[in-house]
PDB file of C-alpha atoms and ligand atoms in Angstrom:
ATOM      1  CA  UNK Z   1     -63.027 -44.848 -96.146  1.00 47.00           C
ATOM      2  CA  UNK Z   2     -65.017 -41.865 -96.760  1.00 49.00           C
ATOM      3  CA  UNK Z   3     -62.928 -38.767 -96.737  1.00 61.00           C
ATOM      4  CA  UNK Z   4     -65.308 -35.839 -94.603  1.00 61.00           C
ATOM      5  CA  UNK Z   5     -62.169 -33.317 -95.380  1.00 61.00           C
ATOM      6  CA  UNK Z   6     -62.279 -33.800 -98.885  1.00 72.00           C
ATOM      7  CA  UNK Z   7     -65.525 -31.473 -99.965  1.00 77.00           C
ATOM      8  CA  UNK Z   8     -64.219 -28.396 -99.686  1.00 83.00           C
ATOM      9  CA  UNK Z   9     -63.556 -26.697-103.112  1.00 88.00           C
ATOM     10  CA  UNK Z  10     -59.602 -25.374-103.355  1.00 89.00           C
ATOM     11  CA  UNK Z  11     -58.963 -21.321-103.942  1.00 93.00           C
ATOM     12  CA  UNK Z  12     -56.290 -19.520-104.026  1.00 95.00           C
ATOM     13  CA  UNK Z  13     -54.315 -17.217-101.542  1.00 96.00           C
ATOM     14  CA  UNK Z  14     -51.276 -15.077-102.413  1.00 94.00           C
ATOM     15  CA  UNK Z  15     -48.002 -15.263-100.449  1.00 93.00           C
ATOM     16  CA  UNK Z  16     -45.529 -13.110-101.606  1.00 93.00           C
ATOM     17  CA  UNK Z  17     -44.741 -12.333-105.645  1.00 93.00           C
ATOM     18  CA  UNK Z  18     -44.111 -15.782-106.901  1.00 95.00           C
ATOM     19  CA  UNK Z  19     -45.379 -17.837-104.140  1.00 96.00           C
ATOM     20  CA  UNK Z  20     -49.072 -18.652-103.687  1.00 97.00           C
ATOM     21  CA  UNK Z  21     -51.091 -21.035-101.322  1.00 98.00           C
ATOM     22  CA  UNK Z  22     -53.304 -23.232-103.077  1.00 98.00           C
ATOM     23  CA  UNK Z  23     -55.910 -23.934-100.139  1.00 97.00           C
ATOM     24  CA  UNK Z  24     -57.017 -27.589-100.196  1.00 97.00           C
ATOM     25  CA  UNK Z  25     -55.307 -28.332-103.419  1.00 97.00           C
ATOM     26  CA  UNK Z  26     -54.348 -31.255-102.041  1.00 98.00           C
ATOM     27  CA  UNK Z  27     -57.358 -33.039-100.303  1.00 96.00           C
ATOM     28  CA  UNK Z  28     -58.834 -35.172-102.590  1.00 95.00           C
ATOM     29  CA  UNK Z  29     -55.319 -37.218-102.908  1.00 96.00           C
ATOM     30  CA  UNK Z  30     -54.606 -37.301 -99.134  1.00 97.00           C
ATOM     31  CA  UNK Z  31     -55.448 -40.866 -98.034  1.00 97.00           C
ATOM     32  CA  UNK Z  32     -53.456 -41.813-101.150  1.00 98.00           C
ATOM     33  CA  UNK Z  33     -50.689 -39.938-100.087  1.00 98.00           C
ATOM     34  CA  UNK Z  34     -50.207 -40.775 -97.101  1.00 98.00           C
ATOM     35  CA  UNK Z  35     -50.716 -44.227 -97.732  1.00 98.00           C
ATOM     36  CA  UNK Z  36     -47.863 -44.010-100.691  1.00 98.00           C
ATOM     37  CA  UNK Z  37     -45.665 -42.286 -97.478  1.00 98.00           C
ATOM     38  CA  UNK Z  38     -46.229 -45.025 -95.553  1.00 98.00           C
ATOM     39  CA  UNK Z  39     -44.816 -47.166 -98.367  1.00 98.00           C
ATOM     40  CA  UNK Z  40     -42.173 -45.132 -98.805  1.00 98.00           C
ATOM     41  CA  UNK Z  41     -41.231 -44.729 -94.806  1.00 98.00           C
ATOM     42  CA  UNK Z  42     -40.706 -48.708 -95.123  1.00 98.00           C
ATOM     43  CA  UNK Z  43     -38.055 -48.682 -97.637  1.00 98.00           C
ATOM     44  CA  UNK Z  44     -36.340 -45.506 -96.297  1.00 98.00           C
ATOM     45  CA  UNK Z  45     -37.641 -44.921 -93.051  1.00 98.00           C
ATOM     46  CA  UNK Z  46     -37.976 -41.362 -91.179  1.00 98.00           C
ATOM     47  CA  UNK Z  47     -34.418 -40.974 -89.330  1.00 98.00           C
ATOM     48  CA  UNK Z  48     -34.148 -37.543 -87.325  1.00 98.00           C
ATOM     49  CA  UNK Z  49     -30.561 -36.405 -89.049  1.00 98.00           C
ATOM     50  CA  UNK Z  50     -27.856 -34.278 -87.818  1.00 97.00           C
ATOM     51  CA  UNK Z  51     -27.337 -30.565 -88.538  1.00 96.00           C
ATOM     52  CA  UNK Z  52     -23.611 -29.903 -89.647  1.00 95.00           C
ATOM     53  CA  UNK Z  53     -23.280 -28.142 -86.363  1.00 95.00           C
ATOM     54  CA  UNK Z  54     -24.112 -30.960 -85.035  1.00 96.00           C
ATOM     55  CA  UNK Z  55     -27.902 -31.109 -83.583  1.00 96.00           C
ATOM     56  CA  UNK Z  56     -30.421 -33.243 -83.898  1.00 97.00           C
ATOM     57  CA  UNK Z  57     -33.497 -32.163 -86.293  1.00 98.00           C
ATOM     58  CA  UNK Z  58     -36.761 -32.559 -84.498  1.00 98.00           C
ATOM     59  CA  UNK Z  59     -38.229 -33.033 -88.003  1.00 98.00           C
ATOM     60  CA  UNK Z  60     -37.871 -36.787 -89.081  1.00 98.00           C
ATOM     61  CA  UNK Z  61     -37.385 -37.185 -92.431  1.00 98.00           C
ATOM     62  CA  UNK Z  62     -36.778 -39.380 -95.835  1.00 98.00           C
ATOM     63  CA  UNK Z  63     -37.273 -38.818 -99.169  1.00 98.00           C
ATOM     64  CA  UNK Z  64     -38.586 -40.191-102.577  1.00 98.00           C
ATOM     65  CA  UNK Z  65     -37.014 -40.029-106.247  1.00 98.00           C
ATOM     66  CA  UNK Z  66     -33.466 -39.851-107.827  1.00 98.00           C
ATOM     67  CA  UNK Z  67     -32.510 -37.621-105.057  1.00 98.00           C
ATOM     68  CA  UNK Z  68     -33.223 -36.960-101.575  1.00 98.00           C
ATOM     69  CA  UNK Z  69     -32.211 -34.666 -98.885  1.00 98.00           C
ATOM     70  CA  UNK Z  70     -29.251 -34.926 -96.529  1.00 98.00           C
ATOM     71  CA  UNK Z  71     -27.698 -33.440 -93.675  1.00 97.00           C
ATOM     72  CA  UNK Z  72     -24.760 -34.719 -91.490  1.00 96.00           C
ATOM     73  CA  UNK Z  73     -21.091 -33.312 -90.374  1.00 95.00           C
ATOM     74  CA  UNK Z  74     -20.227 -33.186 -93.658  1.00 95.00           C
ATOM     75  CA  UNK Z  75     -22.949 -30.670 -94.396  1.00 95.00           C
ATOM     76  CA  UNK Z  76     -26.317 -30.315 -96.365  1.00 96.00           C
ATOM     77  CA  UNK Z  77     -26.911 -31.745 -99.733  1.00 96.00           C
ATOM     78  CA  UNK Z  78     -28.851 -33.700-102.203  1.00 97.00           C
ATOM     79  CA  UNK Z  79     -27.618 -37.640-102.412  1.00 98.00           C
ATOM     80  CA  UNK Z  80     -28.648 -40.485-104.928  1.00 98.00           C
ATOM     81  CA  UNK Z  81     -28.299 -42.731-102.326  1.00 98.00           C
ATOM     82  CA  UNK Z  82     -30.285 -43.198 -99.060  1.00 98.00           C
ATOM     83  CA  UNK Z  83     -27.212 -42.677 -96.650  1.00 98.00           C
ATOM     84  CA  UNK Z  84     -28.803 -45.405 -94.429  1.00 97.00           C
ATOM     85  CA  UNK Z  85     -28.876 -48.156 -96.437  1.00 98.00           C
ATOM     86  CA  UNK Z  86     -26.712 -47.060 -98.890  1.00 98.00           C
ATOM     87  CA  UNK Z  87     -29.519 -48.055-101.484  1.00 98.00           C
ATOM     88  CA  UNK Z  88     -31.609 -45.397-104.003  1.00 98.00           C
ATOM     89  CA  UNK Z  89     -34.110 -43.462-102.539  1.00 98.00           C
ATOM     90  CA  UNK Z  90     -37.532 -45.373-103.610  1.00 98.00           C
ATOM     91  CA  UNK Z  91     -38.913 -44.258-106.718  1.00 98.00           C
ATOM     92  CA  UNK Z  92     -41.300 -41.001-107.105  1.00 98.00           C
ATOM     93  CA  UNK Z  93     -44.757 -42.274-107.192  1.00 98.00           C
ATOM     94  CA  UNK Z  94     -45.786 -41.096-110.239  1.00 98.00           C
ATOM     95  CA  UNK Z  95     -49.403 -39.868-108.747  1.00 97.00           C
ATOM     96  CA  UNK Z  96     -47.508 -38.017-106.389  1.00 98.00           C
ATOM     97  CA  UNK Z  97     -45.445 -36.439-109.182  1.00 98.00           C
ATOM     98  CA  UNK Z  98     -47.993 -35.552-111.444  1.00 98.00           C
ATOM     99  CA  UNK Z  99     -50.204 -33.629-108.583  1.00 98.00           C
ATOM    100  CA  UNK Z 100     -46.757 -31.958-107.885  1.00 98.00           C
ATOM    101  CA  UNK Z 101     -47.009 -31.023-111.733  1.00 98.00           C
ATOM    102  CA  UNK Z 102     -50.401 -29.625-111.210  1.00 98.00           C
ATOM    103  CA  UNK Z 103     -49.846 -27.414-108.353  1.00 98.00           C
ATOM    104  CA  UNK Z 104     -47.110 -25.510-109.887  1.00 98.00           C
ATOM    105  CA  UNK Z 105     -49.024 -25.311-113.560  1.00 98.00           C
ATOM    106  CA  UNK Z 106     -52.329 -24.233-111.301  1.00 97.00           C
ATOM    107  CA  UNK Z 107     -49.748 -21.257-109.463  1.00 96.00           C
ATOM    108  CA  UNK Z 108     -48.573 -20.451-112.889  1.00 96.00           C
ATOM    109  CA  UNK Z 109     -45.288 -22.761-113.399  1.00 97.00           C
ATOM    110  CA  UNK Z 110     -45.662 -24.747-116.331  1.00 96.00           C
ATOM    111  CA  UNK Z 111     -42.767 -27.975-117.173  1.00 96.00           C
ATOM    112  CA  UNK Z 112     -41.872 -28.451-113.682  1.00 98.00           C
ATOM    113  CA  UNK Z 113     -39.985 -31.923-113.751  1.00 97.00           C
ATOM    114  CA  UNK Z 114     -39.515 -32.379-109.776  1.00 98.00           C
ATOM    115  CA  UNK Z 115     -36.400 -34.876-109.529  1.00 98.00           C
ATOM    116  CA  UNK Z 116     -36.894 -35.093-105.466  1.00 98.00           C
ATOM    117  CA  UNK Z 117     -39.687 -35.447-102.900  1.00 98.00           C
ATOM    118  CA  UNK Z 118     -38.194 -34.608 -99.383  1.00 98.00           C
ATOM    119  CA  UNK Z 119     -40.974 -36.506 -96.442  1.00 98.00           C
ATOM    120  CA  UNK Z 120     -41.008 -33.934 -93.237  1.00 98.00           C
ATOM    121  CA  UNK Z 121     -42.841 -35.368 -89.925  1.00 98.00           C
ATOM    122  CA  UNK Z 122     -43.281 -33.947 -87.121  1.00 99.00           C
ATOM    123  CA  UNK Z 123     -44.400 -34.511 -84.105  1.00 98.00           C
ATOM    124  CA  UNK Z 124     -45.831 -32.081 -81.531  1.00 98.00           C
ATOM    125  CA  UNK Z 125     -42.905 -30.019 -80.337  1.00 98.00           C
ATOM    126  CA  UNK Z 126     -40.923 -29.981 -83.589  1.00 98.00           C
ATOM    127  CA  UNK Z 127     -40.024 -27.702 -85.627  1.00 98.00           C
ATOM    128  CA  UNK Z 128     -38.120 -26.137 -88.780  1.00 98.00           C
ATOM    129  CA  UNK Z 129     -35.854 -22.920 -88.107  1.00 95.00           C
ATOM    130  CA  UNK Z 130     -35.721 -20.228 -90.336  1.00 96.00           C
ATOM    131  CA  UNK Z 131     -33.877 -21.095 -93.281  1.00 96.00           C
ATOM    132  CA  UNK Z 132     -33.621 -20.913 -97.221  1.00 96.00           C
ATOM    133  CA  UNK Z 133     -34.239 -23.692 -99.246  1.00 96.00           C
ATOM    134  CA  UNK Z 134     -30.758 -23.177-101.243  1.00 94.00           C
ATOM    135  CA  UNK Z 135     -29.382 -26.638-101.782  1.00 94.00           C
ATOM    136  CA  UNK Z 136     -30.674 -26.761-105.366  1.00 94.00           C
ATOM    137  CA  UNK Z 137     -28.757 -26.732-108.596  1.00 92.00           C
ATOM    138  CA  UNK Z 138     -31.759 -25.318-110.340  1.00 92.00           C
ATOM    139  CA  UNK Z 139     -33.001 -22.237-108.549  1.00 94.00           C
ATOM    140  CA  UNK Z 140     -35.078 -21.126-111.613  1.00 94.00           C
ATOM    141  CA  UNK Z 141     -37.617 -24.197-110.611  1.00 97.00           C
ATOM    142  CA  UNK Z 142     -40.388 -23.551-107.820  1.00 98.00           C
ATOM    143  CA  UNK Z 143     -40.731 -25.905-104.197  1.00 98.00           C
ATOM    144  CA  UNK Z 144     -44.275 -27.630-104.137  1.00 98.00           C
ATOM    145  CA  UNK Z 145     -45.295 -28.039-100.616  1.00 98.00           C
ATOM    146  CA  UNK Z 146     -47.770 -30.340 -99.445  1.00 98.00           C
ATOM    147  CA  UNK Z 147     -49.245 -30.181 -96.228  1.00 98.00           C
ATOM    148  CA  UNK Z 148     -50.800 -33.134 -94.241  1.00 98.00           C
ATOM    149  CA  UNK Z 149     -52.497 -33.748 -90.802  1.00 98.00           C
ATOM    150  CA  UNK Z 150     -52.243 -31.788 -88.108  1.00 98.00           C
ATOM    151  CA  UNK Z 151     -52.156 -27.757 -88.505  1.00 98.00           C
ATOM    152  CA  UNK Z 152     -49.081 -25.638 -88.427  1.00 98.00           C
ATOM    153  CA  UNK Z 153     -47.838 -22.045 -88.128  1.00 98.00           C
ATOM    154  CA  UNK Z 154     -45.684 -21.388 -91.444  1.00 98.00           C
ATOM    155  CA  UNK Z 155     -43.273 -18.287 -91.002  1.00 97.00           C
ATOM    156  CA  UNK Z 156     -42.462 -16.576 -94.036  1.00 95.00           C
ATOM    157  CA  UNK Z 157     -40.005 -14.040 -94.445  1.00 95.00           C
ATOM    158  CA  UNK Z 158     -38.412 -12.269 -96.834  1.00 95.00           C
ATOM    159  CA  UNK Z 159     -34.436 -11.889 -98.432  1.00 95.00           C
ATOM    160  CA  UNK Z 160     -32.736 -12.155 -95.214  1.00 96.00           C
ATOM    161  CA  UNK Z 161     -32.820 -13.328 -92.093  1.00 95.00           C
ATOM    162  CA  UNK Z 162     -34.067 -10.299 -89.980  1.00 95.00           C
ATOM    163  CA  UNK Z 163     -36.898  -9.797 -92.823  1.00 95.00           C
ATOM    164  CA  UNK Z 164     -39.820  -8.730 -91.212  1.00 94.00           C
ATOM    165  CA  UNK Z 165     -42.130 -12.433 -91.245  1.00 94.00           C
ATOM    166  CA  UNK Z 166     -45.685 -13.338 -91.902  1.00 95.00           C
ATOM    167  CA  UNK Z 167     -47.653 -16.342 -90.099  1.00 96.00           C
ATOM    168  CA  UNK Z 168     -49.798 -18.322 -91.836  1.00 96.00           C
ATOM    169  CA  UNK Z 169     -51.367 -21.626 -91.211  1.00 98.00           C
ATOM    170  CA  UNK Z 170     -51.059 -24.493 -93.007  1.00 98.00           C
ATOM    171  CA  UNK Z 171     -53.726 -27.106 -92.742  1.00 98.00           C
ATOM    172  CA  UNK Z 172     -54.739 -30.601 -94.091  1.00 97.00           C
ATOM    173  CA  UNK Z 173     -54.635 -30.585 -98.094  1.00 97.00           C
ATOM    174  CA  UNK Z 174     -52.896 -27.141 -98.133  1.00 98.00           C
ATOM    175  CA  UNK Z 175     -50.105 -27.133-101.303  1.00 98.00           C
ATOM    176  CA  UNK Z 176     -47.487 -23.852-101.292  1.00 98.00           C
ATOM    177  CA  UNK Z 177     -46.005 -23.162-104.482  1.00 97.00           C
ATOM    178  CA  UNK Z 178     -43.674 -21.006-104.932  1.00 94.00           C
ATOM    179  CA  UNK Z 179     -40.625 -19.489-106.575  1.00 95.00           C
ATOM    180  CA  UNK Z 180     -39.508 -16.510-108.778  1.00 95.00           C
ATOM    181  CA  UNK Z 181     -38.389 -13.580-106.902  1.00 94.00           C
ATOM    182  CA  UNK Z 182     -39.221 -15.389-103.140  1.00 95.00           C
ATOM    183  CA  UNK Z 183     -37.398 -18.335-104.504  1.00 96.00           C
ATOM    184  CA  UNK Z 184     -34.956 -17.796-101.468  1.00 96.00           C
ATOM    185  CA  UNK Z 185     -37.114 -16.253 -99.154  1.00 96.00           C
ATOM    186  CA  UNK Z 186     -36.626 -17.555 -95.684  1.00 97.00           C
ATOM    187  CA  UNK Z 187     -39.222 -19.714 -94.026  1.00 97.00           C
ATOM    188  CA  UNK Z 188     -39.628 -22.012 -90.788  1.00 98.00           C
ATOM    189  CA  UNK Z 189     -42.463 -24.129 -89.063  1.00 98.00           C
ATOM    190  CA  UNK Z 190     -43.149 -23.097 -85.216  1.00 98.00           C
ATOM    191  CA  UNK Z 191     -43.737 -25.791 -83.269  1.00 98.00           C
ATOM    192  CA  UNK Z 192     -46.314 -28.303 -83.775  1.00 98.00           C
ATOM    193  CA  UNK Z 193     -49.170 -28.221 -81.287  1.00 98.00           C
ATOM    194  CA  UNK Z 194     -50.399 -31.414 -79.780  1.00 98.00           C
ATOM    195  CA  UNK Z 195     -53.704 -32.489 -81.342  1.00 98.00           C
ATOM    196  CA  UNK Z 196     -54.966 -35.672 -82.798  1.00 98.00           C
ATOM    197  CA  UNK Z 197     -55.884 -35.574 -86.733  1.00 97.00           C
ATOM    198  CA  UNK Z 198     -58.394 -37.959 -87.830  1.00 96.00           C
ATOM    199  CA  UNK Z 199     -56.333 -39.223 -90.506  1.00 97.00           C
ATOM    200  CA  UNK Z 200     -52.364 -38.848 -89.477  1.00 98.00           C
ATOM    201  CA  UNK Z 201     -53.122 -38.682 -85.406  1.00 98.00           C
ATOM    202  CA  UNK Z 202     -50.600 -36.692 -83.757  1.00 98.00           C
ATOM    203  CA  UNK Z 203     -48.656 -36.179 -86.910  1.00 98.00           C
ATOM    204  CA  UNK Z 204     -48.158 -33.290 -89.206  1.00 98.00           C
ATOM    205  CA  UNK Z 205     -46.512 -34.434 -92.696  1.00 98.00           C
ATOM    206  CA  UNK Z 206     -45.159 -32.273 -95.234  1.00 98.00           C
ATOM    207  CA  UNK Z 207     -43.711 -33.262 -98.452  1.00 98.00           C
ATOM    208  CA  UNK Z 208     -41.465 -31.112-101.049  1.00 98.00           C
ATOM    209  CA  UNK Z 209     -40.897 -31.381-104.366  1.00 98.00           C
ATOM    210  CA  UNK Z 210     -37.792 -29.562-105.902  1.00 98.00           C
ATOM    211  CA  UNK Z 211     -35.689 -29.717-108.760  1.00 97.00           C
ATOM    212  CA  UNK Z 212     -32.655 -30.473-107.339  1.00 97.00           C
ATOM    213  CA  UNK Z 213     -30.750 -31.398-110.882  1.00 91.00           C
TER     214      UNK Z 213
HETATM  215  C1  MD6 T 301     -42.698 -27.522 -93.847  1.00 63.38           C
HETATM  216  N1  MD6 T 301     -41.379 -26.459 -95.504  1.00 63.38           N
HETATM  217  O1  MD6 T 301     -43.716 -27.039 -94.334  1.00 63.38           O
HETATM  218  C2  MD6 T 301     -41.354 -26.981 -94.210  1.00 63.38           C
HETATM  219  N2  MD6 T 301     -39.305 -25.162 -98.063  1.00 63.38           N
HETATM  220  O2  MD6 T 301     -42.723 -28.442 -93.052  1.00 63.38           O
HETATM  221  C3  MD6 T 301     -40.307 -25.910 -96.078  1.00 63.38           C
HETATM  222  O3  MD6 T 301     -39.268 -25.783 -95.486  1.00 63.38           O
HETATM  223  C4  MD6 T 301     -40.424 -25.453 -97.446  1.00 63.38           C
HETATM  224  O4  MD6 T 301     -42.799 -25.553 -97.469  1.00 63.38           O
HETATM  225  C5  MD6 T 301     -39.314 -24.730 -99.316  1.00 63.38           C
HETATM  226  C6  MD6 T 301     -40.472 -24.566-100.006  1.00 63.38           C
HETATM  227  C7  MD6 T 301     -41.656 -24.858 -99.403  1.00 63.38           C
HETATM  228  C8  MD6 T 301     -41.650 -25.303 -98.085  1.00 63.38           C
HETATM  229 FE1   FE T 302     -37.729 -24.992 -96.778  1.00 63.38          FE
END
C-alpha cells in the first residue's frame, strides 16, 4: 500500500531536559509495525489487566521481548513469562529493536539495549493516569515511545504528582525519548477521542521500549 503519511520529513521538539519528541520519527516503519503488532497480539494477545487496587486498565496491553509488563493483586512488575499462557513473551522483532536503537542515539542516548517492548491500545475512552514509569531495574536507560494511529493528548509533568503539567499531542509516527533528569517525571494519556485512522481505525497504539534488566 502506499503510505500518504509517510512524506513528511521528522524534526525535533524538546520536552523537558532529557526528554525530546522526535516528530514523525517513526512513519516510514508504521505499516511494518503495526503489522509485526498484529503478529505479536496473536501469540500474546491484548488482555485489559488489573491494577493492584484492583481496577480494570482501559489500556489493553501485551508485550514483546525477554520481559514484559505486568500488573495484578500482587502488584506491578516486569515477568519473563506471559502470565496468560504461562509461555515467553514473543521475541523482539529485531526491526522494531533497532528503530528503538535509533531514536534514542538520534535524542542523544547512545548503547541503548531495550530488553522489553510493552504494546498499549486504546480505544476511544481510555486512558493512562498519571504515573511514573518506575518498575525498571535500570533507571540510567531512557523509555522510547512510539506512537501509532489515532491522536492523543500526552500530559507531562514534572517530579511529583502535583507538578505543574504540559499537554502535548502525540500523533501517527511520533517517537518520545526520554530520560536523564525527567527519567521519573510523571506522565498520563487523556482520553482517546473517537476518530477513525486510515491505518489503525479507531485505535491508538503505543509501544515502549525500556531496559527493564
Ligand atoms: C502512552 N506512555 O503514550 C503511554 N511511559 O500511551 C507512557 O506511559 C510512557 O510514552 C514512559 C515513557 C514514555 C511513555
Ligand atoms: Fe509511562
Amino acid at each position: 500500500m502506499l503510505d500518504l503519511f509517510a512524506d513528511e520529513a521528522p524534526w525535533q521538539e524538546p520536552l523537558a531536559p532529557g526528554a525530546v519528541i522526535l516528530r514523525r520519527f517513526a512513519s516510514q516503519e508504521a505499516l511494518q509495525t503495526l503489522a509485526l503488532i498484529d503478529a505479536v497480539s496473536h501469540e500474546a494477545p491484548f488482555r485489559q489487566m488489573a491494577t493492584p487496587g484492583g481496577h480494570r486498565m482501559s489500556v489493553a496491553m501485551t508485550s514483546c521481548g525477554a520481559r514484559g509488563w505486568v500488573t495484578d493483586a500482587q502488584g506491578y512488575r516486569y515477568a519473563s513469562r506471559d502470565p496468560q499462557s504461562q509461555r515467553p513473551w514473543p521475541e523482539m522483532p529485531g526491526v522494531l529493536l533497532q528503530m528503538a536503537q535509533r531514536a534514542a542515539g538520534e535524542a542523544g542516548y547512545s548503547g541503548f539495549t531495550p530488553d522489553a517492548c510493552l504494546i498499549n491500545r486504546y480505544e476511544p475512552g481510555a486512558k493512562m493516569s498519571l504515573h511514573q514509569d518506575k518498575d525498571e531495574q535500570n533507571l540510567g536507560a531512557p523509555i522510547v515511545s512510539v506512537s501509532l494511529g489515532l491522536p492523543a493528548l500526552f500530559l507531562f509533568g514534572g517530579p511529583t504528582r502535583t507538578s505543574p503539567t504540559k499537554r502535548c499531542l502525540l500523533e501517527h509516527g511520533d517517537v518520545v525519548v526520554w530520560g536523564g533528569p525527567s527519567r521519573l517525571f510523571y506522565h498520563g494519556i487523556l482520553p482517546l477521542k473517537p476518530g477513525n485512522h486510515p491505518l489503525t481505525g479507531e485505535f491508538r497504539y503505543n509501544l515502549t521500549f525500556r531496559d527493564a534488566g
